[in-house]
Structures are given as C-alpha cells and as structure tokens.
Amino acid sequence: MSSYKESLVSIVVLNYNAGKLLLNCIESIKKSSYENIEILVVDNISSDNSQIECKKKFPDIKLIQNDENLGYCGGNNIGIKKAEGEFIIILNPDTIVETNWIDELLNAQKEFGDGLYQPKILSLNEENTIQSTGNMLHIFGFGFARDKGNKVIERKEEIEKVGYASGTCLFTTRKVLDKIGLLDEFLFLYHDDLDLGWRGAQIGINSFYVPKSKIYHVESYSLKWSSKKFYWLERNRKYCLLTHYSKDTYQKMKFSLILVDLFVWAFYFSKGFLGAKIRAEIDIRKNKKIIDRKYHELEKKKTIPDKELIKNFPNEIFVPTNVSQESMNQTFNSILTKLSKTVKEKIK
C-alpha cells in the first residue's frame, strides 16, 4: 500500500434537505489538514435546493443526484460505489469537522488495521457536550452511544474497541467493505451502523473509537424523536435479532426476548407511539422471506460464534433523558441486566 499522504480518501456526504448545514459541513471538510480527498455529495431528491447551492459554492465536489429517496443506506451505498478512494468516510451533512480529523483516523487505522472507526462526536449546539465516545450493542439488539449528554472531562483517552462505529461519521477502507458488504438497504435508515458493525464483528473485523479525531454534530436534523423514527428503530432492531443470531442462539433467548418485548410495548404506549410499534411488528412479519434470506447469507459468512461476541455486550443500555424518564430508565435497565446475565449463562 502506498503511503497515507498519497492515498485518496473519499468522503461521502448524504444530503436530504439539510439546508445551510450541508454548506457548513463541506466548508469544514475543505479545511482538513489531509488534502488528498474527494467529496461526494449524494442527494436524496432534496426539495430545498441545498445540493444545488452546495455545487455552486463548491464546484469541485462530485454531486450525485438520486431520482428518489433511497434512505440512509441506499443513498450512501451509491456514494461508496462511485468513490475512487482507498479509504472511505461516511459523514452526516449536519456535522462540522476539526482540521486533523482524517489524520487521526488514518493513524488509528495504521495502528489497528482493518476495522470500522469513528471519531469523538460532540454536540454542535451544546457546548462541551458529548454525543458519542463509541457506540455499543446490547444483547437484545438495542444500540446506544456511550457518554451521550455527558459533559466533556479532560482526561487521557486511548483508541479502543467498541460495539460499533457510529454512522454519523464512519471511516474504513474499501477492502473492509468488500469483506463485510455495503449498508443493508432493507434497513433504509437507523440501526444501519449497528448492523454493519455486527456483521463486521461476526467475521473478525472490529470497530474502534478514536478520541483524537473530533467532529461536531446536530442530532437528528430530519426526524428528531418522532413516531417515524421509533418505527424504524424498532423494526430494524427486530430485523437484526432475526438475521444475526443463529437459530440455536435465538431459541435460547426466546423467553427473555418476549419479556423485553412486553416492556418495549409499554414504553411505546407511554410515549404515544403504539402505532409505530404495531407497524414495526407487521412489517417484520410481511418480510419473512427477506429476513430468512439475509439470515442464511450471514450464517454462511460468520466465523466468530454468537457466544464469543455476546461476552463483550454490555448488560445495560443508556437511554437519553429526553427520550425516557430517569425512573423508567432505571427500571428498564434493572430488568435488562438480569435478563442479559441469564441469557449469557445459557449461551456460554
């Protein structure tokens, strides 16, 4: 492989009505200290003309105009296929990057090799507030960002292995994506990064958190915490459980999964999102053939057994207080911890 300074880094920015956020994002990318980059803006038929304004202001970007909204997965896959770089970065349009962000990601890759990498993600709107120091995968399919909402504390941080790299900013190589596969377009959006990281872990490709690489992010600029978002989160959680675990593992978990599901039903009801939960359940049942096909595909590729991966899954999850009350979080985590430990005992 040629030296990193000669290696092209392709940055895929998927846009959907991001407005000035997109322009600010591209402007910050252009200030990067690593210069051998190409910027691909993939547009999912935005109606605010932000993609056109972006091309006018930055004529050297590659603008790819989709004919329909392909979602996060389909849109980013288009960009990845068109990218020419040895290294690939998927970056949300509602982000601002620090100048050395690429250098630090490249340094991490040089040290740890094939993997999926994410930077430290900080809030763009709340000063010194963390959005993610690495994303974690729970045994029952919940994904969450470590330290979300916590204030930044000056302390020594090292590059470390995490559950999965956040799709807000995900760095890897084309070689790794050739091994794992692209984003799963059935997911459309949400849990796509969880799915990718899980698939990687199943074939021995780990995810890493790189604290010296920093970006700033406006959270959920499109859907925020809505019924629609909860629908995608729950539908895709169920999909991942059914496609990533072996039949034997799933059978051992079944009773615990039913208990967790009862709590999830109660949570959705309390938030007024019962319809979203019902739609998610119906959609999973309607797509049994797709799920079955994906299951067999992943089982054939899997080299790391479920029991090995599950050992490293946390027993608790973190739910932001703007999603659920502290008392409900504590109750839910108490139940999850007991069930998680029980399942791990059955599977080991």
mmCIF file of C-alpha atoms in Angstrom:
data_model
loop_
_atom_site.group_PDB
_atom_site.id
_atom_site.type_symbol
_atom_site.label_atom_id
_atom_site.label_comp_id
_atom_site.label_asym_id
_atom_site.label_seq_id
_atom_site.Cartn_x
_atom_site.Cartn_y
_atom_site.Cartn_z
ATOM 1 C CA MET A 1 0.000 0.000 0.000
ATOM 2 C CA SER A 2 1.252 3.481 -0.798
ATOM 3 C CA SER A 3 1.983 5.966 1.996
ATOM 4 C CA TYR A 4 -1.084 7.569 3.567
ATOM 5 C CA LYS A 5 -0.167 11.004 2.251
ATOM 6 C CA GLU A 6 -0.598 9.625 -1.271
ATOM 7 C CA SER A 7 -3.789 7.689 -0.531
ATOM 8 C CA LEU A 8 -7.085 9.140 -1.680
ATOM 9 C CA VAL A 9 -9.757 9.471 0.996
ATOM 10 C CA SER A 10 -13.329 9.569 -0.348
ATOM 11 C CA ILE A 11 -15.840 11.405 1.833
ATOM 12 C CA VAL A 12 -19.478 10.547 1.148
ATOM 13 C CA VAL A 13 -21.981 13.119 2.436
ATOM 14 C CA LEU A 14 -25.625 12.110 2.039
ATOM 15 C CA ASN A 15 -27.997 15.066 1.812
ATOM 16 C CA TYR A 16 -31.716 15.337 2.334
ATOM 17 C CA ASN A 17 -32.926 18.910 2.842
ATOM 18 C CA ALA A 18 -30.016 19.765 5.140
ATOM 19 C CA GLY A 19 -30.020 23.425 4.070
ATOM 20 C CA LYS A 20 -27.103 25.532 5.334
ATOM 21 C CA LEU A 21 -25.920 22.614 7.459
ATOM 22 C CA LEU A 22 -24.650 20.966 4.273
ATOM 23 C CA LEU A 23 -22.728 24.077 3.185
ATOM 24 C CA ASN A 24 -21.153 24.426 6.628
ATOM 25 C CA CYS A 25 -20.191 20.752 6.610
ATOM 26 C CA ILE A 26 -18.447 20.897 3.229
ATOM 27 C CA GLU A 27 -16.694 24.131 4.164
ATOM 28 C CA SER A 28 -15.257 22.490 7.276
ATOM 29 C CA ILE A 29 -14.129 19.411 5.295
ATOM 30 C CA LYS A 30 -12.224 21.683 2.925
ATOM 31 C CA LYS A 31 -10.181 22.997 5.867
ATOM 32 C CA SER A 32 -8.911 19.489 6.630
ATOM 33 C CA SER A 33 -5.144 19.202 7.048
ATOM 34 C CA TYR A 34 -5.193 15.994 4.998
ATOM 35 C CA GLU A 35 -5.524 17.237 1.430
ATOM 36 C CA ASN A 36 -5.815 14.187 -0.820
ATOM 37 C CA ILE A 37 -9.587 13.898 -0.600
ATOM 38 C CA GLU A 38 -12.610 13.749 -2.841
ATOM 39 C CA ILE A 39 -16.008 14.913 -1.626
ATOM 40 C CA LEU A 40 -19.107 13.196 -2.950
ATOM 41 C CA VAL A 41 -22.443 14.775 -2.096
ATOM 42 C CA VAL A 42 -25.245 12.288 -2.722
ATOM 43 C CA ASP A 43 -28.670 13.895 -2.769
ATOM 44 C CA ASN A 44 -31.920 12.059 -1.977
ATOM 45 C CA ILE A 45 -34.153 14.419 -4.023
ATOM 46 C CA SER A 46 -33.973 17.372 -1.645
ATOM 47 C CA SER A 47 -36.651 19.999 -2.175
ATOM 48 C CA ASP A 48 -34.707 22.843 -0.535
ATOM 49 C CA ASN A 49 -32.108 23.085 -3.354
ATOM 50 C CA SER A 50 -29.308 22.710 -0.796
ATOM 51 C CA GLN A 51 -27.478 20.328 -3.136
ATOM 52 C CA ILE A 52 -27.573 22.906 -5.957
ATOM 53 C CA GLU A 53 -26.348 25.697 -3.681
ATOM 54 C CA CYS A 54 -23.580 23.413 -2.487
ATOM 55 C CA LYS A 55 -22.397 22.667 -6.030
ATOM 56 C CA LYS A 56 -22.419 26.378 -6.857
ATOM 57 C CA LYS A 57 -20.327 27.262 -3.809
ATOM 58 C CA PHE A 58 -18.012 24.230 -4.115
ATOM 59 C CA PRO A 59 -17.856 23.352 -7.839
ATOM 60 C CA ASP A 60 -15.135 20.723 -7.337
ATOM 61 C CA ILE A 61 -17.392 18.409 -5.299
ATOM 62 C CA LYS A 62 -18.947 15.427 -7.037
ATOM 63 C CA LEU A 63 -22.721 15.836 -6.882
ATOM 64 C CA ILE A 64 -24.724 12.655 -7.369
ATOM 65 C CA GLN A 65 -28.439 13.336 -7.778
ATOM 66 C CA ASN A 66 -30.700 10.387 -6.973
ATOM 67 C CA ASP A 67 -34.092 10.116 -8.657
ATOM 68 C CA GLU A 68 -35.780 9.025 -5.428
ATOM 69 C CA ASN A 69 -35.179 8.987 -1.691
ATOM 70 C CA LEU A 70 -33.086 5.864 -1.182
ATOM 71 C CA GLY A 71 -32.747 6.399 2.556
ATOM 72 C CA TYR A 72 -29.505 6.483 4.506
ATOM 73 C CA CYS A 73 -28.405 3.045 3.354
ATOM 74 C CA GLY A 74 -29.227 3.227 -0.337
ATOM 75 C CA GLY A 75 -28.007 6.804 -0.683
ATOM 76 C CA ASN A 76 -24.663 6.159 0.994
ATOM 77 C CA ASN A 77 -24.187 2.948 -0.985
ATOM 78 C CA ILE A 78 -24.488 4.963 -4.205
ATOM 79 C CA GLY A 79 -21.724 7.258 -2.970
ATOM 80 C CA ILE A 80 -19.497 4.368 -1.862
ATOM 81 C CA LYS A 81 -19.825 2.706 -5.279
ATOM 82 C CA LYS A 82 -18.890 5.955 -7.042
ATOM 83 C CA ALA A 83 -15.997 6.729 -4.680
ATOM 84 C CA GLU A 84 -12.477 6.225 -6.017
ATOM 85 C CA GLY A 85 -10.523 6.283 -2.762
ATOM 86 C CA GLU A 86 -8.727 3.507 -0.939
ATOM 87 C CA PHE A 87 -10.276 4.927 2.234
ATOM 88 C CA ILE A 88 -13.981 5.710 2.673
ATOM 89 C CA ILE A 89 -15.666 8.075 5.124
ATOM 90 C CA ILE A 90 -19.441 8.259 5.537
ATOM 91 C CA LEU A 91 -20.288 11.631 7.058
ATOM 92 C CA ASN A 92 -23.622 13.189 8.006
ATOM 93 C CA PRO A 93 -24.319 16.630 6.472
ATOM 94 C CA ASP A 94 -25.180 18.137 9.863
ATOM 95 C CA THR A 95 -21.583 17.937 11.085
ATOM 96 C CA ILE A 96 -18.534 20.162 11.392
ATOM 97 C CA VAL A 97 -15.103 18.517 11.425
ATOM 98 C CA GLU A 98 -11.841 19.549 13.075
ATOM 99 C CA THR A 99 -8.870 20.063 10.755
ATOM 100 C CA ASN A 100 -6.926 16.939 11.840
ATOM 101 C CA TRP A 101 -9.895 14.550 11.900
ATOM 102 C CA ILE A 102 -8.749 12.497 8.887
ATOM 103 C CA ASP A 103 -5.097 12.307 10.010
ATOM 104 C CA GLU A 104 -6.118 10.825 13.359
ATOM 105 C CA LEU A 105 -8.423 8.263 11.745
ATOM 106 C CA LEU A 106 -5.638 7.244 9.350
ATOM 107 C CA ASN A 107 -3.189 6.927 12.246
ATOM 108 C CA ALA A 108 -5.639 4.673 14.076
ATOM 109 C CA GLN A 109 -6.107 2.505 11.009
ATOM 110 C CA LYS A 110 -2.340 2.238 10.592
ATOM 111 C CA GLU A 111 -2.014 1.012 14.188
ATOM 112 C CA PHE A 112 -5.024 -1.316 14.434
ATOM 113 C CA GLY A 113 -5.511 -2.423 10.812
ATOM 114 C CA ASP A 114 -8.766 -3.488 9.173
ATOM 115 C CA GLY A 115 -11.741 -2.130 11.062
ATOM 116 C CA LEU A 116 -14.574 0.357 11.292
ATOM 117 C CA TYR A 117 -13.600 3.609 13.010
ATOM 118 C CA GLN A 118 -15.448 6.561 14.478
ATOM 119 C CA PRO A 119 -14.230 9.877 15.947
ATOM 120 C CA LYS A 120 -15.273 11.516 19.191
ATOM 121 C CA ILE A 121 -18.649 13.081 18.379
ATOM 122 C CA LEU A 122 -19.532 16.276 20.219
ATOM 123 C CA SER A 123 -22.684 18.372 20.135
ATOM 124 C CA LEU A 124 -22.661 21.303 17.737
ATOM 125 C CA ASN A 125 -25.321 23.163 19.723
ATOM 126 C CA GLU A 126 -24.476 22.311 23.334
ATOM 127 C CA GLU A 127 -21.037 23.431 24.447
ATOM 128 C CA ASN A 128 -18.682 20.715 25.758
ATOM 129 C CA THR A 129 -21.364 18.040 25.465
ATOM 130 C CA ILE A 130 -20.641 14.536 24.207
ATOM 131 C CA GLN A 131 -22.813 12.739 21.679
ATOM 132 C CA SER A 132 -20.748 9.576 21.353
ATOM 133 C CA THR A 133 -17.471 8.088 22.558
ATOM 134 C CA GLY A 134 -18.240 4.892 20.704
ATOM 135 C CA ASN A 135 -21.490 3.056 20.110
ATOM 136 C CA MET A 136 -22.426 -0.085 21.997
ATOM 137 C CA LEU A 137 -24.536 -3.101 21.066
ATOM 138 C CA HIS A 138 -26.792 -4.781 23.635
ATOM 139 C CA ILE A 139 -27.655 -8.479 23.545
ATOM 140 C CA PHE A 140 -31.345 -7.682 22.841
ATOM 141 C CA GLY A 141 -30.493 -5.568 19.791
ATOM 142 C CA PHE A 142 -30.526 -2.112 21.339
ATOM 143 C CA GLY A 143 -27.791 0.238 20.216
ATOM 144 C CA PHE A 144 -26.664 3.277 22.159
ATOM 145 C CA ALA A 145 -23.972 5.952 22.226
ATOM 146 C CA ARG A 146 -21.605 5.957 25.204
ATOM 147 C CA ASP A 147 -21.481 9.121 27.309
ATOM 148 C CA LYS A 148 -24.268 10.796 25.364
ATOM 149 C CA GLY A 149 -25.275 14.052 27.067
ATOM 150 C CA ASN A 150 -22.320 13.974 29.452
ATOM 151 C CA LYS A 151 -20.019 16.962 29.717
ATOM 152 C CA VAL A 152 -16.501 16.739 28.320
ATOM 153 C CA ILE A 153 -13.937 15.935 31.007
ATOM 154 C CA GLU A 154 -10.256 16.483 30.273
ATOM 155 C CA ARG A 155 -8.719 13.042 30.662
ATOM 156 C CA LYS A 156 -6.370 10.800 28.760
ATOM 157 C CA GLU A 157 -8.225 8.683 26.241
ATOM 158 C CA GLU A 158 -6.844 5.894 24.102
ATOM 159 C CA ILE A 159 -8.118 4.326 20.909
ATOM 160 C CA GLU A 160 -10.340 1.453 21.995
ATOM 161 C CA LYS A 161 -12.556 -1.269 20.641
ATOM 162 C CA VAL A 162 -16.298 -0.544 20.828
ATOM 163 C CA GLY A 163 -19.528 -2.292 19.839
ATOM 164 C CA TYR A 164 -19.885 -0.499 16.529
ATOM 165 C CA ALA A 165 -18.790 2.700 14.839
ATOM 166 C CA SER A 166 -21.389 5.456 14.573
ATOM 167 C CA GLY A 167 -22.864 6.107 11.140
ATOM 168 C CA THR A 168 -22.670 9.832 11.878
ATOM 169 C CA CYS A 169 -19.027 9.542 10.853
ATOM 170 C CA LEU A 170 -17.703 6.148 9.870
ATOM 171 C CA PHE A 171 -14.195 5.597 8.491
ATOM 172 C CA THR A 172 -12.946 2.416 6.864
ATOM 173 C CA THR A 173 -11.281 1.018 3.770
ATOM 174 C CA ARG A 174 -12.765 -0.263 0.561
ATOM 175 C CA LYS A 175 -11.144 -3.616 1.312
ATOM 176 C CA VAL A 176 -13.080 -3.879 4.579
ATOM 177 C CA LEU A 177 -16.388 -3.005 2.921
ATOM 178 C CA ASP A 178 -15.694 -5.621 0.244
ATOM 179 C CA LYS A 179 -15.435 -8.179 3.056
ATOM 180 C CA ILE A 180 -18.384 -7.055 5.176
ATOM 181 C CA GLY A 181 -20.658 -5.828 2.397
ATOM 182 C CA LEU A 182 -22.314 -2.456 1.956
ATOM 183 C CA LEU A 183 -25.067 -0.994 4.121
ATOM 184 C CA ASP A 184 -28.193 -3.176 4.203
ATOM 185 C CA GLU A 185 -30.759 -1.302 2.122
ATOM 186 C CA PHE A 186 -33.690 -3.118 3.722
ATOM 187 C CA LEU A 187 -32.956 -1.109 6.876
ATOM 188 C CA PHE A 188 -33.384 2.190 4.952
ATOM 189 C CA LEU A 189 -32.249 4.255 7.967
ATOM 190 C CA TYR A 190 -31.393 3.730 11.658
ATOM 191 C CA HIS A 191 -29.502 0.751 13.097
ATOM 192 C CA ASP A 192 -27.662 0.572 9.761
ATOM 193 C CA ASP A 193 -24.357 1.246 11.562
ATOM 194 C CA LEU A 194 -25.253 -1.290 14.264
ATOM 195 C CA ASP A 195 -25.938 -3.883 11.568
ATOM 196 C CA LEU A 196 -22.685 -3.097 9.733
ATOM 197 C CA GLY A 197 -20.604 -3.265 12.917
ATOM 198 C CA TRP A 198 -22.262 -6.511 13.981
ATOM 199 C CA ARG A 199 -21.661 -8.070 10.582
ATOM 200 C CA GLY A 200 -18.041 -6.971 10.783
ATOM 201 C CA ALA A 201 -17.589 -8.461 14.261
ATOM 202 C CA GLN A 202 -19.024 -11.766 13.031
ATOM 203 C CA ILE A 203 -16.097 -12.104 10.618
ATOM 204 C CA GLY A 204 -13.415 -10.713 12.935
ATOM 205 C CA ILE A 205 -13.464 -7.073 11.830
ATOM 206 C CA ASN A 206 -13.736 -4.848 14.890
ATOM 207 C CA SER A 207 -14.978 -1.310 15.486
ATOM 208 C CA PHE A 208 -12.885 1.389 17.168
ATOM 209 C CA TYR A 209 -13.296 4.761 18.869
ATOM 210 C CA VAL A 210 -10.624 7.355 18.013
ATOM 211 C CA PRO A 211 -10.732 10.155 20.632
ATOM 212 C CA LYS A 212 -8.212 12.483 18.965
ATOM 213 C CA SER A 213 -10.372 12.721 15.867
ATOM 214 C CA LYS A 214 -13.243 15.089 16.664
ATOM 215 C CA ILE A 215 -16.384 16.225 14.897
ATOM 216 C CA TYR A 216 -19.430 18.247 15.976
ATOM 217 C CA HIS A 217 -22.944 17.066 15.198
ATOM 218 C CA VAL A 218 -26.519 18.376 15.139
ATOM 219 C CA GLU A 219 -28.567 15.363 16.224
ATOM 220 C CA SER A 220 -31.461 14.057 14.085
ATOM 221 C CA TYR A 221 -31.965 17.167 11.995
ATOM 222 C CA SER A 222 -34.604 15.414 9.868
ATOM 223 C CA LEU A 223 -36.807 13.133 12.024
ATOM 224 C CA LYS A 224 -35.785 14.081 15.577
ATOM 225 C CA TRP A 225 -37.545 11.932 18.240
ATOM 226 C CA SER A 226 -40.698 11.136 16.290
ATOM 227 C CA SER A 227 -43.121 8.257 15.812
ATOM 228 C CA LYS A 228 -41.477 7.620 12.450
ATOM 229 C CA LYS A 229 -38.033 7.371 13.993
ATOM 230 C CA PHE A 230 -39.246 4.966 16.691
ATOM 231 C CA TYR A 231 -40.843 2.820 13.978
ATOM 232 C CA TRP A 232 -37.534 2.461 12.115
ATOM 233 C CA LEU A 233 -35.586 1.812 15.324
ATOM 234 C CA GLU A 234 -37.892 -0.977 16.489
ATOM 235 C CA ARG A 235 -38.430 -2.564 13.076
ATOM 236 C CA ASN A 236 -34.686 -2.666 12.436
ATOM 237 C CA ARG A 237 -33.853 -3.916 15.934
ATOM 238 C CA LYS A 238 -36.138 -6.902 15.343
ATOM 239 C CA TYR A 239 -34.630 -7.451 11.884
ATOM 240 C CA CYS A 240 -31.086 -7.538 13.286
ATOM 241 C CA LEU A 241 -32.022 -10.016 16.015
ATOM 242 C CA LEU A 242 -33.601 -12.365 13.474
ATOM 243 C CA THR A 243 -30.765 -12.148 10.948
ATOM 244 C CA HIS A 244 -27.638 -12.009 13.125
ATOM 245 C CA TYR A 245 -28.250 -14.672 15.758
ATOM 246 C CA SER A 246 -28.184 -18.358 14.868
ATOM 247 C CA LYS A 247 -31.454 -20.256 15.288
ATOM 248 C CA ASP A 248 -29.960 -22.035 18.298
ATOM 249 C CA THR A 249 -28.957 -18.760 19.988
ATOM 250 C CA TYR A 250 -32.307 -17.162 19.263
ATOM 251 C CA GLN A 251 -34.155 -20.149 20.726
ATOM 252 C CA LYS A 252 -32.161 -19.892 23.968
ATOM 253 C CA MET A 253 -33.026 -16.186 24.156
ATOM 254 C CA LYS A 254 -36.669 -16.500 23.200
ATOM 255 C CA PHE A 255 -38.290 -16.262 26.644
ATOM 256 C CA SER A 256 -36.144 -13.269 27.615
ATOM 257 C CA LEU A 257 -36.891 -11.592 24.294
ATOM 258 C CA ILE A 258 -40.631 -11.938 24.975
ATOM 259 C CA LEU A 259 -40.215 -10.279 28.391
ATOM 260 C CA VAL A 260 -38.160 -7.445 26.884
ATOM 261 C CA ASP A 261 -40.770 -7.011 24.193
ATOM 262 C CA LEU A 262 -43.515 -6.562 26.777
ATOM 263 C CA PHE A 263 -41.548 -3.703 28.286
ATOM 264 C CA VAL A 264 -40.951 -2.197 24.828
ATOM 265 C CA TRP A 265 -44.702 -2.323 24.145
ATOM 266 C CA ALA A 266 -45.309 -0.474 27.427
ATOM 267 C CA PHE A 267 -42.658 2.113 26.565
ATOM 268 C CA TYR A 268 -44.129 2.810 23.120
ATOM 269 C CA PHE A 269 -47.594 3.084 24.641
ATOM 270 C CA SER A 270 -46.350 5.583 27.251
ATOM 271 C CA LYS A 271 -44.775 7.742 24.526
ATOM 272 C CA GLY A 272 -47.919 7.705 22.385
ATOM 273 C CA PHE A 273 -46.128 5.678 19.707
ATOM 274 C CA LEU A 274 -48.165 2.475 19.921
ATOM 275 C CA GLY A 275 -48.972 2.715 16.213
ATOM 276 C CA ALA A 276 -45.261 2.793 15.404
ATOM 277 C CA LYS A 277 -44.689 -0.429 17.354
ATOM 278 C CA ILE A 278 -47.629 -2.141 15.621
ATOM 279 C CA ARG A 279 -46.367 -1.052 12.186
ATOM 280 C CA ALA A 280 -42.893 -2.357 13.016
ATOM 281 C CA GLU A 281 -44.280 -5.773 14.027
ATOM 282 C CA ILE A 282 -46.443 -6.022 10.905
ATOM 283 C CA ASP A 283 -43.541 -5.081 8.650
ATOM 284 C CA ILE A 284 -41.292 -7.758 10.153
ATOM 285 C CA ARG A 285 -43.966 -10.393 9.562
ATOM 286 C CA LYS A 286 -44.533 -9.214 5.991
ATOM 287 C CA ASN A 287 -40.850 -9.566 5.158
ATOM 288 C CA LYS A 288 -40.122 -13.069 6.437
ATOM 289 C CA LYS A 289 -38.602 -14.140 3.093
ATOM 290 C CA ILE A 290 -36.158 -11.219 3.051
ATOM 291 C CA ILE A 291 -35.216 -11.895 6.673
ATOM 292 C CA ASP A 292 -34.723 -15.609 6.034
ATOM 293 C CA ARG A 293 -32.538 -14.938 3.006
ATOM 294 C CA LYS A 294 -30.375 -12.480 4.947
ATOM 295 C CA TYR A 295 -30.097 -14.889 7.874
ATOM 296 C CA HIS A 296 -28.687 -17.674 5.692
ATOM 297 C CA GLU A 297 -26.306 -15.249 3.981
ATOM 298 C CA LEU A 298 -24.844 -14.101 7.318
ATOM 299 C CA GLU A 299 -24.667 -17.620 8.782
ATOM 300 C CA LYS A 300 -22.520 -18.737 5.828
ATOM 301 C CA LYS A 301 -20.083 -15.848 6.330
ATOM 302 C CA LYS A 302 -19.896 -15.993 10.140
ATOM 303 C CA THR A 303 -16.518 -17.018 11.576
ATOM 304 C CA ILE A 304 -16.949 -15.757 15.158
ATOM 305 C CA PRO A 305 -19.728 -17.619 17.048
ATOM 306 C CA ASP A 306 -22.508 -15.748 18.851
ATOM 307 C CA LYS A 307 -21.305 -16.870 22.279
ATOM 308 C CA GLU A 308 -17.922 -15.162 21.738
ATOM 309 C CA LEU A 309 -19.452 -11.853 20.663
ATOM 310 C CA ILE A 310 -22.108 -11.846 23.377
ATOM 311 C CA LYS A 311 -19.442 -11.964 26.125
ATOM 312 C CA ASN A 312 -18.491 -8.380 25.302
ATOM 313 C CA PHE A 313 -22.026 -6.972 25.050
ATOM 314 C CA PRO A 314 -22.938 -4.619 27.937
ATOM 315 C CA ASN A 315 -25.770 -5.667 30.254
ATOM 316 C CA GLU A 316 -27.249 -2.172 30.492
ATOM 317 C CA ILE A 317 -28.208 0.394 27.876
ATOM 318 C CA PHE A 318 -28.126 4.155 28.016
ATOM 319 C CA VAL A 319 -31.366 5.983 27.183
ATOM 320 C CA PRO A 320 -31.216 9.819 26.993
ATOM 321 C CA THR A 321 -33.496 11.621 29.465
ATOM 322 C CA ASN A 322 -35.203 13.416 26.577
ATOM 323 C CA VAL A 323 -36.459 10.007 25.431
ATOM 324 C CA SER A 324 -37.398 8.380 28.721
ATOM 325 C CA GLN A 325 -37.654 9.447 32.371
ATOM 326 C CA GLU A 326 -34.858 8.558 34.800
ATOM 327 C CA SER A 327 -37.130 6.277 36.849
ATOM 328 C CA MET A 328 -38.204 4.309 33.767
ATOM 329 C CA ASN A 329 -34.572 4.036 32.623
ATOM 330 C CA GLN A 330 -33.560 2.567 35.973
ATOM 331 C CA THR A 331 -36.426 0.073 35.962
ATOM 332 C CA PHE A 332 -35.758 -0.958 32.380
ATOM 333 C CA ASN A 333 -32.014 -1.349 32.974
ATOM 334 C CA SER A 334 -32.585 -3.386 36.109
ATOM 335 C CA ILE A 335 -34.746 -5.811 34.108
ATOM 336 C CA LEU A 336 -32.349 -5.821 31.142
ATOM 337 C CA THR A 337 -29.335 -6.550 33.324
ATOM 338 C CA LYS A 338 -30.968 -9.584 34.957
ATOM 339 C CA LEU A 339 -32.224 -10.943 31.640
ATOM 340 C CA SER A 340 -28.927 -10.283 29.881
ATOM 341 C CA LYS A 341 -26.930 -12.168 32.524
ATOM 342 C CA THR A 342 -29.404 -15.051 32.378
ATOM 343 C CA VAL A 343 -29.126 -15.319 28.600
ATOM 344 C CA LYS A 344 -25.331 -15.160 28.681
ATOM 345 C CA GLU A 345 -25.299 -18.070 31.138
ATOM 346 C CA LYS A 346 -27.492 -20.123 28.789
ATOM 347 C CA ILE A 347 -25.398 -19.401 25.724
ATOM 348 C CA LYS A 348 -21.830 -19.707 27.044
#
